[in-house]
PDB file of C-alpha atoms in Angstrom:
ATOM      1  CA  GLN A   1       4.377  14.450 -23.848  1.00 60.00           C
ATOM      2  CA  GLN A   2       7.621  16.404 -23.982  1.00 67.00           C
ATOM      3  CA  GLN A   3       6.599  17.808 -27.353  1.00 74.00           C
ATOM      4  CA  GLN A   4       3.262  18.935 -25.900  1.00 70.00           C
ATOM      5  CA  GLN A   5       5.061  20.722 -23.078  1.00 69.00           C
ATOM      6  CA  GLN A   6       7.326  22.528 -25.563  1.00 71.00           C
ATOM      7  CA  GLN A   7       4.341  23.590 -27.654  1.00 74.00           C
ATOM      8  CA  GLN A   8       2.556  24.822 -24.544  1.00 69.00           C
ATOM      9  CA  GLN A   9       5.629  26.842 -23.504  1.00 68.00           C
ATOM     10  CA  GLN A  10       5.909  28.378 -26.994  1.00 71.00           C
ATOM     11  CA  GLN A  11       2.240  29.335 -26.960  1.00 67.00           C
ATOM     12  CA  GLN A  12       2.668  30.944 -23.540  1.00 62.00           C
ATOM     13  CA  LYS A  13       5.603  32.996 -24.878  1.00 63.00           C
ATOM     14  CA  LYS A  14       3.474  34.190 -27.819  1.00 64.00           C
ATOM     15  CA  ASP A  15       0.659  35.161 -25.452  1.00 61.00           C
ATOM     16  CA  GLY A  16       3.098  37.182 -23.332  1.00 60.00           C
ATOM     17  CA  GLN A  17       2.875  34.824 -20.387  1.00 55.00           C
ATOM     18  CA  LYS A  18       5.808  33.450 -18.488  1.00 52.00           C
ATOM     19  CA  PRO A  19       6.368  29.862 -19.509  1.00 49.00           C
ATOM     20  CA  THR A  20       5.623  27.438 -16.745  1.00 51.00           C
ATOM     21  CA  LEU A  21       7.943  24.620 -16.037  1.00 49.00           C
ATOM     22  CA  PRO A  22       6.548  21.135 -15.751  1.00 49.00           C
ATOM     23  CA  VAL A  23       6.137  20.104 -12.165  1.00 48.00           C
ATOM     24  CA  SER A  24       7.633  16.761 -11.293  1.00 43.00           C
ATOM     25  CA  PRO A  25       5.503  14.709  -8.959  1.00 45.00           C
ATOM     26  CA  LEU A  26       6.744  14.336  -5.424  1.00 38.00           C
ATOM     27  CA  LYS A  27       7.934  10.920  -4.459  1.00 40.00           C
ATOM     28  CA  VAL A  28       5.572   9.649  -1.843  1.00 37.00           C
ATOM     29  CA  GLU A  29       6.371   6.547   0.132  1.00 43.00           C
ATOM     30  CA  GLU A  30       4.119   3.760  -1.050  1.00 43.00           C
ATOM     31  CA  PRO A  31       1.506   2.913   1.575  1.00 46.00           C
ATOM     32  CA  LEU A  32       1.208  -0.555   3.001  1.00 49.00           C
ATOM     33  CA  ARG A  33      -0.821  -2.731   0.720  1.00 59.00           C
ATOM     34  CA  ALA A  34      -3.030  -5.347   2.213  1.00 82.00           C
ATOM     35  CA  TRP A  35      -2.645  -8.841   0.822  1.00 88.00           C
ATOM     36  CA  ARG A  36      -5.221 -11.570   0.959  1.00 87.00           C
ATOM     37  CA  PRO A  37      -4.886 -15.344   0.704  1.00 88.00           C
ATOM     38  CA  GLU A  38      -6.851 -15.128  -2.555  1.00 87.00           C
ATOM     39  CA  ASP A  39      -3.876 -13.285  -4.086  1.00 88.00           C
ATOM     40  CA  ALA A  40      -2.208 -16.696  -4.412  1.00 87.00           C
ATOM     41  CA  GLY A  41      -4.397 -17.377  -7.434  1.00 87.00           C
ATOM     42  CA  ASP A  42      -4.020 -20.970  -8.568  1.00 87.00           C
ATOM     43  CA  GLY A  43      -0.890 -21.448  -6.458  1.00 87.00           C
ATOM     44  CA  ASP A  44      -0.608 -23.129  -3.080  1.00 91.00           C
ATOM     45  CA  ARG A  45      -2.459 -20.824  -0.709  1.00 92.00           C
ATOM     46  CA  VAL A  46      -0.813 -22.206   2.426  1.00 93.00           C
ATOM     47  CA  LYS A  47       2.706 -21.583   1.101  1.00 93.00           C
ATOM     48  CA  PHE A  48       1.693 -18.155  -0.188  1.00 93.00           C
ATOM     49  CA  VAL A  49       0.334 -17.117   3.214  1.00 94.00           C
ATOM     50  CA  LEU A  50       3.374 -18.517   5.027  1.00 94.00           C
ATOM     51  CA  ASP A  51       5.675 -16.577   2.679  1.00 94.00           C
ATOM     52  CA  LYS A  52       3.742 -13.341   3.281  1.00 93.00           C
ATOM     53  CA  ILE A  53       3.943 -13.801   7.043  1.00 94.00           C
ATOM     54  CA  ALA A  54       7.671 -14.554   6.838  1.00 94.00           C
ATOM     55  CA  GLU A  55       8.270 -11.401   4.751  1.00 92.00           C
ATOM     56  CA  ALA A  56       6.185  -9.155   7.015  1.00 91.00           C
ATOM     57  CA  GLN A  57       7.880  -6.264   8.749  1.00 89.00           C
ATOM     58  CA  THR A  58       4.902  -4.940  10.690  1.00 91.00           C
ATOM     59  CA  LEU A  59       2.008  -6.494  12.544  1.00 94.00           C
ATOM     60  CA  TYR A  60      -0.305  -5.139   9.867  1.00 94.00           C
ATOM     61  CA  GLU A  61       1.645  -6.938   7.152  1.00 92.00           C
ATOM     62  CA  VAL A  62       1.486 -10.161   9.170  1.00 94.00           C
ATOM     63  CA  LEU A  63      -2.304 -10.111   8.920  1.00 95.00           C
ATOM     64  CA  GLY A  64      -2.519  -8.636   5.441  1.00 94.00           C
ATOM     65  CA  ALA A  65      -4.193  -5.585   6.942  1.00 93.00           C
ATOM     66  CA  GLU A  66      -3.659  -1.871   6.575  1.00 91.00           C
ATOM     67  CA  PRO A  67      -3.385   0.697   9.370  1.00 91.00           C
ATOM     68  CA  SER A  68      -6.584   2.296   8.055  1.00 89.00           C
ATOM     69  CA  PHE A  69      -8.623  -0.868   8.729  1.00 91.00           C
ATOM     70  CA  ASP A  70     -11.210  -0.598  11.472  1.00 92.00           C
ATOM     71  CA  ASP A  71     -11.528  -3.269  14.175  1.00 94.00           C
ATOM     72  CA  GLU A  72     -13.826  -5.362  11.992  1.00 94.00           C
ATOM     73  CA  GLY A  73     -11.386  -5.176   9.056  1.00 93.00           C
ATOM     74  CA  VAL A  74      -8.525  -6.389  11.252  1.00 94.00           C
ATOM     75  CA  ARG A  75     -10.690  -9.222  12.569  1.00 95.00           C
ATOM     76  CA  ARG A  76     -11.657 -10.240   9.032  1.00 94.00           C
ATOM     77  CA  ALA A  77      -8.010 -10.187   7.882  1.00 94.00           C
ATOM     78  CA  PHE A  78      -6.989 -12.358  10.850  1.00 96.00           C
ATOM     79  CA  ARG A  79      -9.810 -14.784  10.149  1.00 95.00           C
ATOM     80  CA  GLN A  80      -8.928 -15.131   6.446  1.00 93.00           C
ATOM     81  CA  VAL A  81      -5.276 -15.805   7.196  1.00 95.00           C
ATOM     82  CA  SER A  82      -5.928 -18.134  10.126  1.00 95.00           C
ATOM     83  CA  LEU A  83      -8.356 -20.282   8.149  1.00 94.00           C
ATOM     84  CA  ASN A  84      -5.628 -20.966   5.597  1.00 93.00           C
ATOM     85  CA  ILE A  85      -2.771 -21.861   7.931  1.00 94.00           C
ATOM     86  CA  HIS A  86      -4.492 -23.289  10.971  1.00 93.00           C
ATOM     87  CA  PRO A  87      -2.486 -26.366  12.046  1.00 90.00           C
ATOM     88  CA  ASP A  88      -5.610 -28.543  11.817  1.00 90.00           C
ATOM     89  CA  LYS A  89      -6.032 -27.524   8.162  1.00 88.00           C
ATOM     90  CA  VAL A  90      -2.435 -28.423   7.303  1.00 89.00           C
ATOM     91  CA  GLN A  91      -2.290 -31.795   9.121  1.00 88.00           C
ATOM     92  CA  HIS A  92      -3.344 -33.740   6.021  1.00 88.00           C
ATOM     93  CA  ARG A  93      -0.171 -32.687   4.181  1.00 88.00           C
ATOM     94  CA  ASN A  94       2.795 -35.039   4.124  1.00 89.00           C
ATOM     95  CA  ASP A  95       5.307 -32.256   4.681  1.00 90.00           C
ATOM     96  CA  PRO A  96       6.509 -32.054   8.303  1.00 90.00           C
ATOM     97  CA  ASP A  97       8.357 -28.775   7.623  1.00 92.00           C
ATOM     98  CA  LEU A  98       5.181 -27.181   6.300  1.00 92.00           C
ATOM     99  CA  LYS A  99       3.261 -28.329   9.373  1.00 92.00           C
ATOM    100  CA  ALA A 100       5.895 -26.829  11.690  1.00 93.00           C
ATOM    101  CA  GLN A 101       5.921 -23.578   9.693  1.00 94.00           C
ATOM    102  CA  ALA A 102       2.128 -23.382   9.851  1.00 94.00           C
ATOM    103  CA  GLU A 103       2.163 -23.856  13.622  1.00 95.00           C
ATOM    104  CA  ALA A 104       4.783 -21.135  14.069  1.00 95.00           C
ATOM    105  CA  ALA A 105       2.945 -18.795  11.685  1.00 95.00           C
ATOM    106  CA  PHE A 106      -0.349 -19.391  13.489  1.00 96.00           C
ATOM    107  CA  LYS A 107       1.270 -18.321  16.759  1.00 96.00           C
ATOM    108  CA  ILE A 108       2.631 -15.212  15.038  1.00 96.00           C
ATOM    109  CA  ILE A 109      -0.707 -14.157  13.562  1.00 96.00           C
ATOM    110  CA  SER A 110      -2.432 -14.856  16.865  1.00 96.00           C
ATOM    111  CA  SER A 111       0.053 -12.582  18.642  1.00 96.00           C
ATOM    112  CA  ALA A 112      -0.395  -9.905  15.974  1.00 96.00           C
ATOM    113  CA  TYR A 113      -4.161 -10.080  16.373  1.00 97.00           C
ATOM    114  CA  GLU A 114      -3.855  -9.818  20.168  1.00 97.00           C
ATOM    115  CA  VAL A 115      -2.212  -6.436  19.654  1.00 96.00           C
ATOM    116  CA  LEU A 116      -4.187  -5.116  16.675  1.00 96.00           C
ATOM    117  CA  GLY A 117      -7.516  -6.491  17.893  1.00 96.00           C
ATOM    118  CA  ASP A 118      -7.345  -4.544  21.158  1.00 96.00           C
ATOM    119  CA  PRO A 119      -7.939  -0.802  20.563  1.00 95.00           C
ATOM    120  CA  ALA A 120      -5.659   0.347  23.405  1.00 95.00           C
ATOM    121  CA  ARG A 121      -2.793  -1.974  22.453  1.00 96.00           C
ATOM    122  CA  ARG A 122      -3.216  -1.091  18.772  1.00 95.00           C
ATOM    123  CA  ALA A 123      -3.041   2.639  19.535  1.00 94.00           C
ATOM    124  CA  ALA A 124       0.128   2.084  21.576  1.00 94.00           C
ATOM    125  CA  TYR A 125       1.646  -0.029  18.782  1.00 94.00           C
ATOM    126  CA  ASP A 126       0.797   2.603  16.172  1.00 92.00           C
ATOM    127  CA  ARG A 127       2.211   5.386  18.341  1.00 90.00           C
ATOM    128  CA  ASP A 128       5.431   3.495  19.110  1.00 89.00           C
ATOM    129  CA  THR A 129       5.891   2.325  15.529  1.00 81.00           C
ATOM    130  CA  LEU A 130       5.449   5.810  14.114  1.00 62.00           C
ATOM    131  CA  ARG A 131       7.687   7.381  16.734  1.00 67.00           C
ATOM    132  CA  SER A 132      10.565   4.968  16.332  1.00 66.00           C
ATOM    133  CA  SER A 133      10.103   4.642  12.547  1.00 51.00           C
ATOM    134  CA  GLY A 134      11.238   1.090  13.047  1.00 49.00           C
ATOM    135  CA  TYR A 135       9.260  -2.050  12.780  1.00 45.00           C
ATOM    136  CA  GLY A 136       7.290  -3.922  15.381  1.00 44.00           C
ATOM    137  CA  MET A 137       9.028  -7.207  14.730  1.00 45.00           C
ATOM    138  CA  SER A 138      12.588  -8.345  14.599  1.00 42.00           C
ATOM    139  CA  ILE A 139      14.098 -11.480  13.253  1.00 36.00           C
ATOM    140  CA  VAL A 140      15.900 -13.252  16.030  1.00 34.00           C
ATOM    141  CA  ALA A 141      17.113 -16.286  14.139  1.00 35.00           C
ATOM    142  CA  LYS A 142      18.881 -16.035  10.810  1.00 34.00           C
ATOM    143  CA  HIS A 143      17.016 -17.484   7.885  1.00 37.00           C
ATOM    144  CA  SER A 144      18.491 -20.411   6.051  1.00 38.00           C
ATOM    145  CA  GLY A 145      16.929 -21.278   2.751  1.00 45.00           C
ATOM    146  CA  SER A 146      13.490 -19.779   2.243  1.00 55.00           C
ATOM    147  CA  ALA A 147      12.180 -16.981   4.412  1.00 58.00           C
ATOM    148  CA  ARG A 148       9.560 -19.387   5.691  1.00 62.00           C
ATOM    149  CA  SER A 149      12.177 -21.547   7.376  1.00 61.00           C
ATOM    150  CA  GLY A 150      12.742 -18.762   9.921  1.00 61.00           C
ATOM    151  CA  LEU A 151       9.125 -18.371  10.992  1.00 60.00           C
ATOM    152  CA  ALA A 152       9.803 -19.956  14.342  1.00 58.00           C
ATOM    153  CA  GLY A 153      12.550 -17.365  14.921  1.00 58.00           C
ATOM    154  CA  LEU A 154      10.307 -14.314  14.623  1.00 54.00           C
ATOM    155  CA  SER A 155       9.498 -12.436  17.789  1.00 52.00           C
ATOM    156  CA  PHE A 156       7.707  -9.265  18.731  1.00 50.00           C
ATOM    157  CA  LEU A 157       9.460  -6.376  20.439  1.00 42.00           C
TER     158      LEU A 157
END
């Protein structure tokens, strides 16, 4: 590619044109990417979803949604996530920690959907989030071990 640019510059000199410098692309902040429970592949979907919720920094990330989603898209994202971590779906597991994490995560996604599912509250959240350039969630309790262990310590500002 560099050789092509040099050849192009030489040709421009021969043609009497000013050589143009290659333009470097601007660094653009990567947009939020929606995740889906299906992204877990063959892995444990419940643990995958719990990890994604624990890593989330915005309400959109909690649901695996994007700010560009319409109301129906947000509802669908909430439904997909909730069907995977609903406490009734996790009760058959013999892991009490996983059950507790699922309960805490279900409360978190329900709270996120309360905000993003209501057009007025969503608009206020978007406005406040953009204005403060911060995040809509803060971690109250310090995590010990995996990020999932702190799910019960997440709260909304």
